[in-house]
PDB file of C-alpha atoms and ligand atoms in Angstrom:
ATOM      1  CA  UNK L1297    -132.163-144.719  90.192  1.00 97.00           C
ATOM      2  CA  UNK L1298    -135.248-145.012  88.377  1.00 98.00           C
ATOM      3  CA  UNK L1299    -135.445-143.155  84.902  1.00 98.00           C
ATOM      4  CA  UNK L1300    -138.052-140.209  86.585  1.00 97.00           C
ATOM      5  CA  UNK L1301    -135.274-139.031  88.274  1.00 98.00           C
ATOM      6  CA  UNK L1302    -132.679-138.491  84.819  1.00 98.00           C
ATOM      7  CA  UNK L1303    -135.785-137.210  83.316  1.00 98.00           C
ATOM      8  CA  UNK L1304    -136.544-134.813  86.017  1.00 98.00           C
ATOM      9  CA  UNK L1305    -132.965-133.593  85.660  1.00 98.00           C
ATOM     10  CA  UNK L1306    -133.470-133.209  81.822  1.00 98.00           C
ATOM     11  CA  UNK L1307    -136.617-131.101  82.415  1.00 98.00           C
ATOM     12  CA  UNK L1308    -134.691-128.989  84.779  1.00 98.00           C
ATOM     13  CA  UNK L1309    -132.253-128.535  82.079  1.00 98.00           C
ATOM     14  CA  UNK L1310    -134.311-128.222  79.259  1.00 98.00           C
ATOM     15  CA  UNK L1311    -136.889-125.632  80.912  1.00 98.00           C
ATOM     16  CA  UNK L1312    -134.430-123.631  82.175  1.00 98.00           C
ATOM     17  CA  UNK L1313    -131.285-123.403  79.799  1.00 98.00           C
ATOM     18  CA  UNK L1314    -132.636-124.911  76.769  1.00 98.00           C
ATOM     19  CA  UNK L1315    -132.741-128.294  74.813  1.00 98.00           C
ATOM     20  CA  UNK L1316    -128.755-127.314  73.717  1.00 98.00           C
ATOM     21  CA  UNK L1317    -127.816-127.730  76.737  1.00 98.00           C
ATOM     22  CA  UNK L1318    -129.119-130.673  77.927  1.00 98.00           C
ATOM     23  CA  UNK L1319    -127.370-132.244  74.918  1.00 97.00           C
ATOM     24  CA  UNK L1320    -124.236-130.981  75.953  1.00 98.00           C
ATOM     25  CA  UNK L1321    -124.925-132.095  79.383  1.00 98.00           C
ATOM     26  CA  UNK L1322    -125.774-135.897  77.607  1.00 98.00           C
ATOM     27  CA  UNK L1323    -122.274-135.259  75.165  1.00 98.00           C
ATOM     28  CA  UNK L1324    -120.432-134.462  78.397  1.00 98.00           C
ATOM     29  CA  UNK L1325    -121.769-137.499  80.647  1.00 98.00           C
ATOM     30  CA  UNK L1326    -121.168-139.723  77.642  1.00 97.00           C
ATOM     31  CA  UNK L1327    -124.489-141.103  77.548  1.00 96.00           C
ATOM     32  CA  UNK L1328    -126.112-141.906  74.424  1.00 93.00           C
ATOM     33  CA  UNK L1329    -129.479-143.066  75.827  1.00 93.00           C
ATOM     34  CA  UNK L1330    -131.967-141.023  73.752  1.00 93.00           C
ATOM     35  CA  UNK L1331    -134.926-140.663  76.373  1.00 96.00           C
ATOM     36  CA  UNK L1332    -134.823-142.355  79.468  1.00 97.00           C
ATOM     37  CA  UNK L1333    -137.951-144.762  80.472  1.00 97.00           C
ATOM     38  CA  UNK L1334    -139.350-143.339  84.009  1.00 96.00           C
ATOM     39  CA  UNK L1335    -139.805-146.773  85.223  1.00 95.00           C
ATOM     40  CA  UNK L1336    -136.861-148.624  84.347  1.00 97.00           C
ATOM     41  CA  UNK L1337    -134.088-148.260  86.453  1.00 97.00           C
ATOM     42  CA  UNK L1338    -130.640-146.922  85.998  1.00 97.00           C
ATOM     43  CA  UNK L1339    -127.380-147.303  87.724  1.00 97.00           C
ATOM     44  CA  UNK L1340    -126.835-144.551  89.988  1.00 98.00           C
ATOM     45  CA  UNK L1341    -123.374-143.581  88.323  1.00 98.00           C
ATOM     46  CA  UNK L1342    -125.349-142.049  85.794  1.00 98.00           C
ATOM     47  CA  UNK L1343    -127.665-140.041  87.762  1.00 98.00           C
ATOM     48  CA  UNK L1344    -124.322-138.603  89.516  1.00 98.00           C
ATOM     49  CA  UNK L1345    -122.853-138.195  86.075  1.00 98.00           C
ATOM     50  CA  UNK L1346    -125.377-136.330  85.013  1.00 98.00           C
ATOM     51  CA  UNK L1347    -125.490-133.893  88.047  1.00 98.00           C
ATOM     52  CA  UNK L1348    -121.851-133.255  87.474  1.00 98.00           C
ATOM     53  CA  UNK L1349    -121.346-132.813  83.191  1.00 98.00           C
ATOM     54  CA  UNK L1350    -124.795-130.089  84.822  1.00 98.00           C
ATOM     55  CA  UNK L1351    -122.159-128.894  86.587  1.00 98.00           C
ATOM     56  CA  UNK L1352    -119.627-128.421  84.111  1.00 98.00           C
ATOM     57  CA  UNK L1353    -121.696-127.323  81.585  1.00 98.00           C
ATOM     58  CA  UNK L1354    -123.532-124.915  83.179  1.00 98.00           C
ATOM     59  CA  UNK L1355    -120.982-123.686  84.887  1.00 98.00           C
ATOM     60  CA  UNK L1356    -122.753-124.051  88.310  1.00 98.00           C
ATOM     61  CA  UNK L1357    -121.953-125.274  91.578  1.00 98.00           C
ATOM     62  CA  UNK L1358    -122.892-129.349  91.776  1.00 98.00           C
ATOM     63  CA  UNK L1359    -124.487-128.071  94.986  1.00 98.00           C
ATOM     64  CA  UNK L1360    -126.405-125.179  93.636  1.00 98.00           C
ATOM     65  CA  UNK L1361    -127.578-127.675  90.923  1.00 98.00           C
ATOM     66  CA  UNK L1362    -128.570-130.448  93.571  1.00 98.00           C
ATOM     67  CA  UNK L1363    -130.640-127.591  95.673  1.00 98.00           C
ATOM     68  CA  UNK L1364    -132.538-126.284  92.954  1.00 98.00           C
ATOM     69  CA  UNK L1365    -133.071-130.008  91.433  1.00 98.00           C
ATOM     70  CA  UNK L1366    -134.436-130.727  94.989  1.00 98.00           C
ATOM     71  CA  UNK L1367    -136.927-127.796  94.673  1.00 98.00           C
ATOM     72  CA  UNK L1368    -137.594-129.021  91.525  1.00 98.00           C
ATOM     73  CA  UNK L1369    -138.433-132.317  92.354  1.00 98.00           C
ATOM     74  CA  UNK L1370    -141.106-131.315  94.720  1.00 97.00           C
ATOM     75  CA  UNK L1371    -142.813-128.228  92.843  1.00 97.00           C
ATOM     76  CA  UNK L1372    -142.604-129.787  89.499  1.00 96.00           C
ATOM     77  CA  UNK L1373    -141.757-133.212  89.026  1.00 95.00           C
ATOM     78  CA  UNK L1374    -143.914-134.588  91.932  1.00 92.00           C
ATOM     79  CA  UNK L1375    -146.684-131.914  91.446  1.00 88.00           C
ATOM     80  CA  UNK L1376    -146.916-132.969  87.621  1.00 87.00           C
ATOM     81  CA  UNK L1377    -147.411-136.439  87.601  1.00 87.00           C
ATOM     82  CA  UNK L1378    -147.985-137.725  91.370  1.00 93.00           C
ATOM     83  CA  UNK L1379    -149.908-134.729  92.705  1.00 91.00           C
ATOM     84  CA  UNK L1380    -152.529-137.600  94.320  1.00 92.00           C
ATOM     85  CA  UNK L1381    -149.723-139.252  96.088  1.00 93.00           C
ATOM     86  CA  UNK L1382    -148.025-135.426  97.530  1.00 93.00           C
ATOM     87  CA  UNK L1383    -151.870-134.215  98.550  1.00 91.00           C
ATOM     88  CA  UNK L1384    -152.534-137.591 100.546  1.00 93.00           C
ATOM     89  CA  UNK L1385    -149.829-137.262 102.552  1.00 95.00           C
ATOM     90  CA  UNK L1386    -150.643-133.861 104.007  1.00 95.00           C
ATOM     91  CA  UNK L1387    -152.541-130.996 104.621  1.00 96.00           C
ATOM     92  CA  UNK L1388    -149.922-128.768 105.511  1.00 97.00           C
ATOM     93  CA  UNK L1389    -146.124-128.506 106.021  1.00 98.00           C
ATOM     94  CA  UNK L1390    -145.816-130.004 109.268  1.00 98.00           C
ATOM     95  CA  UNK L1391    -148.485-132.549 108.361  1.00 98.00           C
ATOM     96  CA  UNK L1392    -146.680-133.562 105.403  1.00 98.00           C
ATOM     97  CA  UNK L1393    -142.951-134.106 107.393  1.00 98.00           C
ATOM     98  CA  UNK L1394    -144.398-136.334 109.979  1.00 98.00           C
ATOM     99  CA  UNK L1395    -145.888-138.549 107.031  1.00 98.00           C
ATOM    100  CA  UNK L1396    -142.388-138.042 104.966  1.00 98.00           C
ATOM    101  CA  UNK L1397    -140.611-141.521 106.744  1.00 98.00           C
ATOM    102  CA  UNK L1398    -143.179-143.665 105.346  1.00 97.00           C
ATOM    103  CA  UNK L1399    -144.039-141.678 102.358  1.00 97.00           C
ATOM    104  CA  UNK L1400    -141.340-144.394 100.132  1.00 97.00           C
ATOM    105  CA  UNK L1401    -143.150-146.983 101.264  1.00 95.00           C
ATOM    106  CA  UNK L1402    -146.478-145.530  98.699  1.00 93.00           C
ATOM    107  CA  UNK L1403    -144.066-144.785  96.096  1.00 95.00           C
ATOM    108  CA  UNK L1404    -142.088-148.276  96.406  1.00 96.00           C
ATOM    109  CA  UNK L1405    -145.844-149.891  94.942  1.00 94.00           C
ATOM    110  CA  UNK L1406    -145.288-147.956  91.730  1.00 93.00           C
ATOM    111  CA  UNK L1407    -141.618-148.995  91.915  1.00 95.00           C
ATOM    112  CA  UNK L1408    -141.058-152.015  92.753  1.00 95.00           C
ATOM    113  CA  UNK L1409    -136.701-151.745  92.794  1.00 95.00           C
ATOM    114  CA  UNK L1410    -136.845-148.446  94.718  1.00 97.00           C
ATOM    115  CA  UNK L1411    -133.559-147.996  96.903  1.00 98.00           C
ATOM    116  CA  UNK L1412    -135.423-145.523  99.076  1.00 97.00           C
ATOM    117  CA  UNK L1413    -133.965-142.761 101.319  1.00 98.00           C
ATOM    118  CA  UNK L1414    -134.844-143.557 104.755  1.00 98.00           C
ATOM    119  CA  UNK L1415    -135.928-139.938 107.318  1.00 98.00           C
ATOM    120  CA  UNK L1416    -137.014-140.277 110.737  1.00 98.00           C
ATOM    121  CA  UNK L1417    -138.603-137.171 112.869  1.00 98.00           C
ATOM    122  CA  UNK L1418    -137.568-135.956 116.308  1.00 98.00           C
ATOM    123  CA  UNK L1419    -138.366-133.155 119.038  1.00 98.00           C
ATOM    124  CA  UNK L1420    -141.542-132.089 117.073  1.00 98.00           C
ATOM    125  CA  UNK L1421    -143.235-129.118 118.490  1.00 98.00           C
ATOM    126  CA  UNK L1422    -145.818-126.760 117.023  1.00 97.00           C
ATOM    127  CA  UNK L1423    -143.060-124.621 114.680  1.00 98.00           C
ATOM    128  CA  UNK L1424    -140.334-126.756 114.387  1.00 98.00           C
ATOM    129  CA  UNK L1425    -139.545-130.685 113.791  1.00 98.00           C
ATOM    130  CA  UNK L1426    -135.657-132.615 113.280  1.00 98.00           C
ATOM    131  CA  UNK L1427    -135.592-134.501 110.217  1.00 98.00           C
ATOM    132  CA  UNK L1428    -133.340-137.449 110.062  1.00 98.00           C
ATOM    133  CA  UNK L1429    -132.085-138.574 106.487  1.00 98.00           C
ATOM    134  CA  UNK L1430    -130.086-141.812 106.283  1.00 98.00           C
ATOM    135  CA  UNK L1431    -129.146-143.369 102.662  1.00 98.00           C
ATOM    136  CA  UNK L1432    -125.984-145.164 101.268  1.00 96.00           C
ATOM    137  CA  UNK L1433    -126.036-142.914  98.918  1.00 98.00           C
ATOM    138  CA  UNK L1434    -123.508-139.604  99.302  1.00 97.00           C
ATOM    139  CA  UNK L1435    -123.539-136.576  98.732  1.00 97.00           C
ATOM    140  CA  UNK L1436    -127.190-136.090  98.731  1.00 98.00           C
ATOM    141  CA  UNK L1437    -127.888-133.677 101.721  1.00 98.00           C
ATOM    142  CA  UNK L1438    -127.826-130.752  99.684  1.00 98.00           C
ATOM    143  CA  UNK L1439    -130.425-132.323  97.299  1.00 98.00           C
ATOM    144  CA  UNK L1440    -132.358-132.771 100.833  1.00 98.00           C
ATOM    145  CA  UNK L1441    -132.118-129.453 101.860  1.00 98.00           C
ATOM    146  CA  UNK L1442    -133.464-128.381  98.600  1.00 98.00           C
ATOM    147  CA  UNK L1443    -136.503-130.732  98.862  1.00 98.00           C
ATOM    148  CA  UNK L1444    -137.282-129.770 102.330  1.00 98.00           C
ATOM    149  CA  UNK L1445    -137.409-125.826 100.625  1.00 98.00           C
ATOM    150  CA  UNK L1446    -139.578-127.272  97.754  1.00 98.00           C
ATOM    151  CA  UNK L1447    -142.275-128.817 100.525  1.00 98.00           C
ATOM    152  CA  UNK L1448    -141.956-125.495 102.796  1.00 98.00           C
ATOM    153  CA  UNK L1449    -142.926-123.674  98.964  1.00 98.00           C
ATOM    154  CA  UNK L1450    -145.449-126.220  97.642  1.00 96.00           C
ATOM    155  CA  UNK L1451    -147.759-125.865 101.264  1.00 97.00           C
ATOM    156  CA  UNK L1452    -146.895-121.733 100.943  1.00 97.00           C
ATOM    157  CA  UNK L1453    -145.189-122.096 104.237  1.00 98.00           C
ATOM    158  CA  UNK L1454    -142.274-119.770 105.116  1.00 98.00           C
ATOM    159  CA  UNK L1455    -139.832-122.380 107.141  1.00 98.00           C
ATOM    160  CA  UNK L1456    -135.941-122.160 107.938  1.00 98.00           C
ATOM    161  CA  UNK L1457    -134.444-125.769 107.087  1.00 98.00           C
ATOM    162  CA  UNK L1458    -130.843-125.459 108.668  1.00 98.00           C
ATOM    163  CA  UNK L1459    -128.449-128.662 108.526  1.00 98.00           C
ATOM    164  CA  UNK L1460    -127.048-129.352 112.020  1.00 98.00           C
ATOM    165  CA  UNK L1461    -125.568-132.620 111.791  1.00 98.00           C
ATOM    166  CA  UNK L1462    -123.045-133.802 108.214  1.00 98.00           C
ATOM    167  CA  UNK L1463    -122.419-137.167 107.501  1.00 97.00           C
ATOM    168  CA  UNK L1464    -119.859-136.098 105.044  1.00 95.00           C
ATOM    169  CA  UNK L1465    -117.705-134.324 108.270  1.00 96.00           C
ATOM    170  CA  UNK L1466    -118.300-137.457 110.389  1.00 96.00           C
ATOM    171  CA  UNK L1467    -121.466-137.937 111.753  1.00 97.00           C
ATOM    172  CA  UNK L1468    -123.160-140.943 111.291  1.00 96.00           C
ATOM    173  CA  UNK L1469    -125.862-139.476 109.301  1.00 98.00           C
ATOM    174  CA  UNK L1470    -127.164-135.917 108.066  1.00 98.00           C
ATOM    175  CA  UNK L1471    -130.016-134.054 110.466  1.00 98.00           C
ATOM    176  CA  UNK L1472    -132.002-131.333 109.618  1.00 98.00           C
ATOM    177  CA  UNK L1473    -133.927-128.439 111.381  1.00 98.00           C
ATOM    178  CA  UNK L1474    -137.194-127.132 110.055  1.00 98.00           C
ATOM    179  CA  UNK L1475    -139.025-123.777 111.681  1.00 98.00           C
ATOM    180  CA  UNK L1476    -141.454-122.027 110.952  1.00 98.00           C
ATOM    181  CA  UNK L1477    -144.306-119.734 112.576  1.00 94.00           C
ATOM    182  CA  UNK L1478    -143.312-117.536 115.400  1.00 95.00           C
ATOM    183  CA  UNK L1479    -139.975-120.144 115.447  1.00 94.00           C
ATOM    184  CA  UNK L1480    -138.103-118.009 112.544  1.00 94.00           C
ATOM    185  CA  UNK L1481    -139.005-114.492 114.313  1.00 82.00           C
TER     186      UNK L1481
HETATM  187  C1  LIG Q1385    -144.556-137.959  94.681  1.00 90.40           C
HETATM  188  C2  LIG Q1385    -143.385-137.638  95.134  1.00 90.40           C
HETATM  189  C3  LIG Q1385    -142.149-138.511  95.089  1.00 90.40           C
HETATM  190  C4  LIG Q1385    -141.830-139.579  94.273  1.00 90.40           C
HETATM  191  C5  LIG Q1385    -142.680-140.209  93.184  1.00 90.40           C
HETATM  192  C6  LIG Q1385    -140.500-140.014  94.671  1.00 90.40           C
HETATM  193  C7  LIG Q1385    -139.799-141.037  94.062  1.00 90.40           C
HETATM  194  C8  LIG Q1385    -138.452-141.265  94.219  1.00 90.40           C
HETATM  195  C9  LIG Q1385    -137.634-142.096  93.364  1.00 90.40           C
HETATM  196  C10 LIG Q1385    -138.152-142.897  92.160  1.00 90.40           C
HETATM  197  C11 LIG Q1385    -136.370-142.037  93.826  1.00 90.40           C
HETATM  198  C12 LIG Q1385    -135.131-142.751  93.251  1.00 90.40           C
HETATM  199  C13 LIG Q1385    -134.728-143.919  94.105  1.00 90.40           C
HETATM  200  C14 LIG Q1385    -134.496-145.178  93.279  1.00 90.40           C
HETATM  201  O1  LIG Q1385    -134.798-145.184  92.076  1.00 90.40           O
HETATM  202  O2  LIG Q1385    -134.025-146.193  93.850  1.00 90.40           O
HETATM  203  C15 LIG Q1385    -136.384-141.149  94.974  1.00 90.40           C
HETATM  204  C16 LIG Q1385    -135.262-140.840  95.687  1.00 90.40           C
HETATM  205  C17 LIG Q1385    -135.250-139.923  96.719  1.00 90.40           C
HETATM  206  N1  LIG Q1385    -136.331-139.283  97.281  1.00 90.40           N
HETATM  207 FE1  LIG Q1385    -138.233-139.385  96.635  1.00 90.40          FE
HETATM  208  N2  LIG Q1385    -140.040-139.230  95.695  1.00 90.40           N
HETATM  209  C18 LIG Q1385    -141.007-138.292  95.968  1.00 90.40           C
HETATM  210  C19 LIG Q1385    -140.952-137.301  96.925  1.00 90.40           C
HETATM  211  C20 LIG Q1385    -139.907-137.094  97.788  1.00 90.40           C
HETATM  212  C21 LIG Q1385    -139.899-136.102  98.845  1.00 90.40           C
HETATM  213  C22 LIG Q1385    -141.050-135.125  99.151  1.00 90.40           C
HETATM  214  C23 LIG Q1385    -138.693-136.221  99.479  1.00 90.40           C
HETATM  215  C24 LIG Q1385    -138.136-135.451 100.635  1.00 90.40           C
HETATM  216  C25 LIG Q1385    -138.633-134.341 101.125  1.00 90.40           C
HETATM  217  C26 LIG Q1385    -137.943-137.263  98.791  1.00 90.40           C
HETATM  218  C27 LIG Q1385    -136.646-137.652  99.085  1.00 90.40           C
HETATM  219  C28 LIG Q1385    -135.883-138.468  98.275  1.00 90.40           C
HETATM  220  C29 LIG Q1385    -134.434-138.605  98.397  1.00 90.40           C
HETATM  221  C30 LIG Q1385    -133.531-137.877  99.385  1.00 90.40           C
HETATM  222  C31 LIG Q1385    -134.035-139.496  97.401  1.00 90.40           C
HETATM  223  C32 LIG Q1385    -132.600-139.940  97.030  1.00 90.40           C
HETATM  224  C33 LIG Q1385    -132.340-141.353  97.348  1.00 90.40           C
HETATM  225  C34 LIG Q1385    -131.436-141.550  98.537  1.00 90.40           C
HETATM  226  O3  LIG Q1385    -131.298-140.618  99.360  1.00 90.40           O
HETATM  227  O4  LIG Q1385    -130.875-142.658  98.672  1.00 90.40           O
HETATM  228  N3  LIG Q1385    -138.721-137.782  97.791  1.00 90.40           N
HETATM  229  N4  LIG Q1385    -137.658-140.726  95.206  1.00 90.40           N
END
């Protein structure tokens, strides 16, 4: 994955254990890269072994870690540098989830190797929409369910996502349902 994403996980680190720790996460991963470059990209193993050494280190969860990286992502990482690109795509929560299947596409211009996730919407009504999230890459729905939060937080929305269908248990991919309004009453 591109570097933005290892160096989202470092500020997530960094900001909220300290800079120790994120070298021990580094130490533990056995990477000796020394900052990485947002837009190169990096194989995914490292990403992954990153999250985990978190894990370890820490003493968290890998899916407590992946939840509050997805908030993360959202609130800080995209708010910081690609606030244009989050405020074009919505003026509110629901607003912002239809858009989210083609939002990639806008980011693949700035990155050109982007292996995006692909999320499709279904049975959209006035307080609640099924998101669809297909990638080859596992073990991400958590990170999803996190990012869904972050969006419901960023657009001061209070939603319910619930995960209703696990590609990890043998479905062919992971679904998600977001409520909000008079829908999580
Ligand atoms: C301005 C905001 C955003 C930027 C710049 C961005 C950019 C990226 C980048 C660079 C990757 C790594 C993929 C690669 O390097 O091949 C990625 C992955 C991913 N993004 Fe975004 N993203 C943004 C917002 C979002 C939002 C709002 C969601 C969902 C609510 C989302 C869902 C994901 C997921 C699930 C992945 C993991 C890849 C996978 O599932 O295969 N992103 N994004």
């Amino acid at each position: 994955m591109y570097g933005m994403v290892n160096k989202a996980i470092e500020d997530l680190v960094t900001i909220n254990f300290g800079a120790d720790k994120w070298d021990a996460v580094k130490r533990k991963a056995g990477i000796e890269i020394d900052a990485f470059i947002t837009n190169d990209a990096y194989p995914d193993c490292i990403t992954y072994g990153l999250v985990t050494a978190a894990s370890e280190v820490l003493e968290l969860p890998v899916n407590k870690i992946l939840f509050a990286f997805g908030e993360f992502w959202v609130l800080h990482t995209a708010q910081g540098g690609y606030g244009d690109l989050l405020s074009a795509a919505g003026r509110d929560m629901p607003e912002f989830l239809d858009y989210l299947p083609s939002f990639h596409i806008r980011v693949a211009l700035m990155f050109p190797h982007l292996k995006p996730p692909r999320f499709e919407c279904s049975d959209r009504e006035s307080n609640r929409i099924t998101m669809h999230y297909y990638s080859d890459r596992p073990g991400l729905s958590v990170f999803v369910e996190g990012l869904l939060n972050g969006v419901a937080k960023l657009y001061k929305t209070a939603a319910i996502v619930e995960q209703t269908r696990f590609k990890d248990k043998g479905d062919d991919h992971d679904e998600f349902l977001v409520r909000w309004g008079d829908a999580i009453t």
